[in-house]
């Protein structure tokens, strides 16, 4: 697997600048391939600047006009594409970028990259709203590896999905370096390095947290709770801190793409859970429990599709889980324009549809009701109270997504 794998985001950038003058923001986890995606877009006429580079930072701290002068001096060929990496670490980055963009929007195709959520920095006087489109950049998924091309229509024919691709992604995760290496030793080293970068660099740059050791312990605790309800009180007890502190740390880890939260869906559900989210990790390979890792892997494939479909203008998609106070639960519900679209329950081996899946399928009447099974099972339809439910292997299901 040492070859370069084509990313769907290459086509996203090409389509964006073919049709838009706004900036393109690529936001996603550190080491998910954002910089490579940007650098491979028109590489002969692009100019790359990184806030973490000392020399680049000096130029990026100057006025937009002086930066324009530095830009001209650096490049022997007049650049068409300007790539700005990690500039959100500059406290005044939005004001600076607004000034530069307003004067140069017709001269450059501007790509802004960030490993923290670029849309969380809004301030009243320097908002960039109306000047960019945000594209959420994910690690590899089965559909992207096997198909590569633009994912329209929403679902693709998964008939040629490789079993080895599924198992490799399950074992090593979707981040490019460990997945392409496909070596357990390299994977273990990468996991350790990722935690160190998160705790000692990203948290330092992004927040004023002093007790980094406690946050590192929190990341370890969350590995054992992935896919479960997020109980702030239990975590606070384990860490010997206040609930408010845990909430703040969780939000920071969410903004740094360590974890994501899936909220409950309550519309038309009697006695539904309405507040408590479930927690998942961006890197499912860090989860030891096989069932939890599998559920997290499916969740990440769904989240990537929901983000991609929404960011590319195919509709407004959201991801939920469904659970009521009688503990009837289905793992995932995707809504399209606020209406139930896809209901999915994950199972490691069960080939009969679960009762909650049948129950909520009849109530919500989504376009698709699926039981996603980890083992290689033939796809089949089951009629439950006149509502068709499909049982499909995880390999085929994930392969049909983005």
Coordinates of C-alpha atoms in Angstrom, one line a residue:
X1 CA 0.0 0.0 0.0
X2 CA 3.0 2.3 -0.5
X3 CA 1.4 4.1 -3.4
X4 CA -0.3 7.5 -3.5
X5 CA -4.0 7.1 -3.0
X6 CA -6.3 9.6 -4.8
X7 CA -8.5 11.7 -2.5
X8 CA -12.1 12.8 -3.2
X9 CA -11.1 16.2 -2.0
X10 CA -9.0 16.8 -5.1
X11 CA -12.2 16.9 -7.1
X12 CA -13.9 19.1 -4.4
X13 CA -11.2 21.8 -4.8
X14 CA -11.4 21.7 -8.6
X15 CA -15.1 21.9 -8.6
X16 CA -15.1 24.7 -6.0
X17 CA -12.8 27.1 -7.9
X18 CA -14.4 26.3 -11.2
X19 CA -17.7 27.6 -9.9
X20 CA -16.8 29.9 -6.9
X21 CA -14.7 32.9 -6.1
X22 CA -14.9 32.4 -2.4
X23 CA -12.1 30.9 -0.4
X24 CA -12.0 27.2 0.3
X25 CA -11.5 26.2 3.9
X26 CA -10.2 22.6 4.5
X27 CA -10.7 21.7 8.2
X28 CA -10.1 18.4 9.8
X29 CA -7.8 16.4 12.0
X30 CA -4.1 16.8 12.0
X31 CA -2.4 14.3 9.6
X32 CA -5.6 13.5 7.7
X33 CA -4.1 14.6 4.4
X34 CA -5.3 18.2 4.2
X35 CA -1.9 19.7 3.3
X36 CA -1.2 17.0 0.7
X37 CA -4.7 17.7 -0.9
X38 CA -4.0 21.4 -1.1
X39 CA -0.4 21.0 -2.4
X40 CA -1.5 18.7 -5.2
X41 CA -4.0 21.2 -6.5
X42 CA -2.3 23.1 -9.3
X43 CA 1.2 22.5 -7.7
X44 CA 3.1 24.4 -10.4
X45 CA 1.3 27.7 -9.8
X46 CA 0.7 27.5 -6.0
X47 CA 2.4 29.2 -3.1
X48 CA 2.3 27.4 0.3
X49 CA 2.6 29.3 3.6
X50 CA 2.6 27.6 7.1
X51 CA 2.1 29.5 10.4
X52 CA 4.2 26.8 12.1
X53 CA 7.2 27.7 9.9
X54 CA 9.2 30.6 11.6
X55 CA 10.0 32.4 8.4
X56 CA 6.5 32.1 7.0
X57 CA 5.1 33.2 10.4
X58 CA 7.1 36.5 10.2
X59 CA 5.5 37.3 6.8
X60 CA 2.0 36.3 7.9
X61 CA 2.3 38.6 10.9
X62 CA 3.0 41.6 8.6
X63 CA 0.2 43.6 7.0
X64 CA -1.7 42.1 4.1
X65 CA 0.0 44.6 1.8
X66 CA 3.5 43.5 3.0
X67 CA 2.6 39.9 2.7
X68 CA 1.6 40.5 -0.9
X69 CA 5.1 41.9 -1.5
X70 CA 6.7 38.8 0.2
X71 CA 4.5 36.6 -1.9
X72 CA 5.7 38.2 -5.2
X73 CA 9.4 38.0 -4.0
X74 CA 9.2 34.3 -3.1
X75 CA 7.8 33.0 -6.4
X76 CA 9.5 33.1 -9.7
X77 CA 6.2 32.3 -11.4
X78 CA 3.2 34.4 -10.5
X79 CA 1.1 32.1 -8.2
X80 CA -2.5 31.4 -9.0
X81 CA -3.2 29.4 -5.8
X82 CA -2.4 30.6 -2.3
X83 CA -2.4 27.9 0.5
X84 CA -2.4 29.2 4.1
X85 CA -1.9 26.5 6.6
X86 CA -2.6 26.8 10.4
X87 CA -3.1 30.5 10.3
X88 CA -5.9 30.3 12.8
X89 CA -3.1 30.2 15.4
X90 CA -2.7 33.9 14.8
X91 CA -5.2 35.6 17.2
X92 CA -6.0 38.2 14.5
X93 CA -6.2 35.8 11.6
X94 CA -9.7 36.5 10.5
X95 CA -9.2 40.3 10.4
X96 CA -5.9 39.8 8.5
X97 CA -7.4 37.3 6.0
X98 CA -10.4 39.5 5.4
X99 CA -8.2 42.4 4.5
X100 CA -6.0 40.3 2.2
X101 CA -9.0 38.6 0.5
X102 CA -11.0 41.8 -0.1
X103 CA -8.0 43.2 -2.0
X104 CA -6.9 40.1 -3.8
X105 CA -9.9 37.9 -4.3
X106 CA -9.7 38.1 -8.1
X107 CA -6.0 37.4 -8.2
X108 CA -5.7 34.2 -6.2
X109 CA -7.6 30.9 -5.5
X110 CA -7.2 30.9 -1.7
X111 CA -7.1 27.6 0.3
X112 CA -7.1 27.9 4.1
X113 CA -6.2 24.8 6.1
X114 CA -6.8 24.1 9.8
X115 CA -6.5 21.3 12.3
X116 CA -8.8 23.1 14.6
X117 CA -12.5 23.8 13.7
X118 CA -12.1 27.0 11.6
X119 CA -15.7 28.0 12.1
X120 CA -15.5 28.3 15.9
X121 CA -13.5 31.5 15.9
X122 CA -16.3 33.9 15.0
X123 CA -16.1 37.3 16.4
X124 CA -18.4 40.2 15.8
X125 CA -16.1 42.6 14.0
X126 CA -13.9 40.3 11.9
X127 CA -16.2 37.5 10.7
X128 CA -15.4 36.0 7.3
X129 CA -18.9 34.9 6.7
X130 CA -19.8 35.1 3.0
X131 CA -16.2 34.9 1.9
X132 CA -15.6 31.2 2.2
X133 CA -17.1 27.7 1.9
X134 CA -16.0 25.1 4.5
X135 CA -15.1 21.6 3.5
X136 CA -14.6 19.1 6.3
X137 CA -11.7 16.9 5.5
X138 CA -11.8 13.3 6.8
X139 CA -9.3 10.5 6.9
X140 CA -9.7 7.6 4.4
X141 CA -12.9 5.6 4.2
X142 CA -13.7 2.4 2.2
X143 CA -15.6 4.2 -0.5
X144 CA -12.8 6.7 -1.1
X145 CA -10.1 4.1 -1.3
X146 CA -12.0 1.7 -3.5
X147 CA -13.8 4.3 -5.7
X148 CA -11.9 7.5 -5.3
X149 CA -14.2 9.6 -7.5
X150 CA -16.9 12.1 -6.6
X151 CA -19.7 10.4 -4.6
X152 CA -22.8 11.2 -6.6
X153 CA -25.5 9.9 -6.4
X154 CA -25.4 9.6 -2.6
X155 CA -24.9 5.8 -2.7
X156 CA -22.6 3.8 -4.9
X157 CA -22.6 0.2 -6.1
X158 CA -20.4 -1.6 -3.5
X159 CA -20.1 -4.9 -5.4
X160 CA -16.3 -4.8 -5.9
X161 CA -15.3 -3.7 -2.4
X162 CA -12.1 -5.5 -1.2
X163 CA -12.3 -7.5 2.0
X164 CA -8.6 -6.7 2.7
X165 CA -9.4 -2.9 2.5
X166 CA -12.1 -3.3 5.1
X167 CA -10.0 -5.3 7.5
X168 CA -7.0 -3.0 7.1
X169 CA -9.1 0.1 7.8
X170 CA -10.6 -1.6 10.8
X171 CA -7.2 -2.5 12.2
X172 CA -5.1 0.6 11.3
X173 CA -7.8 3.4 11.0
X174 CA -8.2 5.8 8.2
X175 CA -5.4 8.3 8.8
X176 CA -3.0 8.0 5.8
X177 CA 0.3 7.3 7.5
X178 CA -0.6 4.2 9.6
X179 CA -3.1 2.9 6.9
X180 CA -0.6 3.1 4.0
X181 CA 2.2 1.6 6.2
X182 CA -0.1 -1.2 7.4
X183 CA 2.4 -2.3 10.0
X184 CA 1.5 -2.8 13.6
X185 CA 4.8 -1.4 14.8
X186 CA 4.4 1.8 12.8
X187 CA 0.8 2.1 13.9
X188 CA 1.8 1.9 17.6
X189 CA 4.4 4.6 17.1
X190 CA 2.0 6.8 15.3
X191 CA -0.7 6.4 18.0
X192 CA 1.9 7.5 20.6
X193 CA 3.1 10.4 18.5
X194 CA -0.5 11.6 17.9
X195 CA -1.3 11.7 21.6
X196 CA 1.9 13.6 22.3
X197 CA 1.2 16.2 19.6
X198 CA -2.4 16.6 20.8
X199 CA -1.5 17.1 24.4
X200 CA 1.8 19.0 24.2
X201 CA 1.3 21.1 21.1
X202 CA -2.4 21.4 20.0
X203 CA -3.8 21.9 23.5
X204 CA -1.0 24.5 24.2
X205 CA -1.8 26.4 21.0
X206 CA -5.6 26.2 21.3
X207 CA -6.3 26.6 25.0
X208 CA -5.0 27.7 28.4
X209 CA -5.3 24.3 30.0
X210 CA -2.7 23.9 32.7
X211 CA -3.4 20.3 33.8
X212 CA -2.3 18.6 30.6
X213 CA -1.8 15.3 32.4
X214 CA -5.5 15.2 33.4
X215 CA -6.5 15.9 29.8
X216 CA -4.3 13.1 28.6
X217 CA -5.9 10.8 31.1
X218 CA -9.3 11.9 29.8
X219 CA -8.3 10.9 26.3
X220 CA -7.4 7.4 27.6
X221 CA -10.7 7.1 29.5
X222 CA -12.7 8.1 26.3
X223 CA -11.1 5.2 24.4
X224 CA -12.9 2.8 26.7
X225 CA -16.2 4.7 26.4
X226 CA -16.4 5.2 22.6
X227 CA -19.9 4.6 21.3
X228 CA -21.5 5.1 24.8
X229 CA -23.5 7.8 26.3
X230 CA -21.3 10.7 27.5
X231 CA -21.6 10.9 31.2
X232 CA -19.9 14.1 32.3
X233 CA -20.4 13.4 36.0
X234 CA -18.7 10.0 35.9
X235 CA -15.7 11.4 34.0
X236 CA -15.5 14.3 36.5
X237 CA -15.4 11.7 39.4
X238 CA -12.7 9.7 37.7
X239 CA -10.6 12.8 37.0
X240 CA -11.4 14.5 40.4
X241 CA -12.4 17.7 38.6
X242 CA -15.7 19.6 38.3
X243 CA -18.4 18.7 35.7
X244 CA -17.9 22.2 34.1
X245 CA -14.2 21.5 33.7
X246 CA -14.9 18.2 31.9
X247 CA -17.4 19.9 29.7
X248 CA -14.9 22.5 28.7
X249 CA -12.2 19.9 28.0
X250 CA -14.6 17.7 26.0
X251 CA -15.4 20.8 23.9
X252 CA -11.8 21.6 23.3
X253 CA -11.0 17.9 22.3
X254 CA -14.0 18.1 19.9
X255 CA -12.7 21.3 18.3
X256 CA -9.3 19.7 17.9
X257 CA -10.8 16.7 16.2
X258 CA -9.9 14.1 18.8
X259 CA -13.6 13.2 19.3
X260 CA -17.0 14.0 18.0
X261 CA -20.5 13.8 19.6
X262 CA -23.6 12.4 18.1
X263 CA -26.8 13.9 19.6
X264 CA -30.1 12.0 20.2
X265 CA -33.0 12.4 17.8
X266 CA -36.3 13.1 19.6
X267 CA -38.8 14.3 16.9
X268 CA -41.9 12.1 16.9
X269 CA -40.3 9.7 19.5
X270 CA -42.3 9.3 22.7
X271 CA -40.2 9.6 25.9
X272 CA -37.0 10.0 23.8
X273 CA -33.6 11.0 25.2
X274 CA -33.2 14.6 24.3
X275 CA -29.9 15.8 25.7
X276 CA -27.2 13.2 26.3
X277 CA -24.9 12.7 23.3
X278 CA -22.8 9.6 22.4
X279 CA -19.1 10.0 22.1
X280 CA -16.9 8.7 19.3
X281 CA -13.3 9.1 18.3
X282 CA -11.9 10.3 15.0
X283 CA -9.3 7.5 15.1
X284 CA -11.3 4.3 15.8
X285 CA -8.1 2.3 15.7
X286 CA -7.2 3.5 19.2
X287 CA -10.2 1.6 20.6
X288 CA -9.4 -1.9 22.0
X289 CA -12.9 -3.3 22.3
X290 CA -13.7 -4.9 18.9
X291 CA -17.5 -4.2 19.0
X292 CA -17.0 -0.6 20.0
X293 CA -14.3 -0.1 17.4
X294 CA -16.6 -1.5 14.7
X295 CA -19.5 0.8 15.7
X296 CA -17.1 3.8 15.8
X297 CA -15.8 2.9 12.3
X298 CA -19.3 2.8 10.9
X299 CA -20.1 6.1 12.7
X300 CA -17.1 7.7 11.1
X301 CA -18.1 6.6 7.6
X302 CA -21.6 8.0 8.2
X303 CA -20.2 11.3 9.6
X304 CA -17.9 11.7 6.6
X305 CA -20.7 11.1 4.2
X306 CA -23.0 13.5 6.1
X307 CA -20.3 16.2 6.1
X308 CA -19.4 15.6 2.4
X309 CA -23.0 15.6 1.1
X310 CA -23.8 18.8 3.1
X311 CA -20.6 20.7 2.2
X312 CA -20.9 19.9 -1.5
X313 CA -24.5 21.2 -1.6
X314 CA -26.4 17.9 -2.0
X315 CA -28.8 18.7 0.9
X316 CA -28.6 19.4 4.6
X317 CA -27.7 16.2 6.4
X318 CA -27.3 15.4 10.1
X319 CA -26.3 12.4 12.1
X320 CA -28.1 11.3 15.3
X321 CA -28.8 8.2 17.3
X322 CA -32.3 7.1 18.6
X323 CA -33.1 6.0 22.1
X324 CA -36.1 6.3 24.4
X325 CA -36.4 6.0 28.2
X326 CA -37.3 2.3 27.8
X327 CA -33.8 1.9 26.4
X328 CA -34.9 1.0 22.9
X329 CA -32.0 2.2 20.8
X330 CA -30.8 2.3 17.2
X331 CA -27.2 3.3 16.6
X332 CA -27.6 5.8 13.8
X333 CA -30.2 8.0 12.1
X334 CA -29.2 10.3 9.2
X335 CA -31.7 13.1 8.4
X336 CA -31.9 14.8 5.1
X337 CA -33.3 18.3 5.2
X338 CA -34.6 17.5 8.8
X339 CA -36.5 14.4 7.7
X340 CA -35.5 10.8 8.5
X341 CA -33.4 9.4 5.7
X342 CA -31.4 6.4 6.8
X343 CA -31.8 4.3 9.9
X344 CA -28.9 2.0 10.7
X345 CA -28.1 -0.5 13.5
X346 CA -24.7 -2.2 13.8
X347 CA -24.2 -5.8 14.8
X348 CA -21.0 -7.9 14.9
X349 CA -22.8 -11.1 13.7
X350 CA -26.6 -11.0 14.2
X351 CA -28.4 -11.6 10.9
X352 CA -31.9 -11.0 12.2
X353 CA -33.2 -7.4 12.4
X354 CA -33.3 -6.1 16.0
X355 CA -36.6 -5.1 17.5
X356 CA -35.6 -1.5 18.0
X357 CA -34.7 -1.2 14.4
X358 CA -38.1 -2.6 13.4
X359 CA -39.9 -0.4 15.9
X360 CA -38.2 2.9 14.9
X361 CA -38.4 2.1 11.2
X362 CA -42.2 1.9 11.5
X363 CA -42.4 5.1 13.5
X364 CA -39.9 7.3 11.5
X365 CA -40.4 5.7 8.0
X366 CA -37.0 6.6 6.7
X367 CA -36.1 6.0 3.1
X368 CA -33.6 3.3 4.2
X369 CA -33.6 1.0 7.2
X370 CA -30.5 -1.1 7.5
X371 CA -28.9 -3.6 9.8
X372 CA -25.2 -3.4 9.2
X373 CA -23.4 -6.6 10.1
X374 CA -19.6 -6.9 10.6
X375 CA -19.2 -10.4 9.2
X376 CA -19.5 -11.1 5.4
X377 CA -23.2 -11.7 5.0
X378 CA -25.3 -11.8 1.8
X379 CA -27.4 -8.7 1.4
X380 CA -31.1 -9.5 1.9
X381 CA -34.4 -7.8 2.6
X382 CA -36.7 -8.6 5.5
X383 CA -40.4 -7.5 5.6
X384 CA -41.4 -6.3 9.0
X385 CA -44.9 -4.9 9.3
X386 CA -44.9 -4.1 5.6
X387 CA -41.7 -2.1 6.0
X388 CA -38.6 -3.5 4.1
X389 CA -35.4 -3.7 6.2
X390 CA -32.1 -4.5 4.6
X391 CA -29.4 -6.6 6.2
X392 CA -26.1 -5.7 4.7
X393 CA -22.4 -6.4 5.4
X394 CA -20.5 -3.5 6.9
X395 CA -18.0 -3.9 4.0
X396 CA -20.7 -3.3 1.4
X397 CA -22.5 -0.6 3.4
X398 CA -19.4 1.5 4.1
X399 CA -18.3 0.9 0.5
X400 CA -21.5 2.5 -0.8
X401 CA -20.8 5.7 1.2
X402 CA -18.3 8.5 0.5

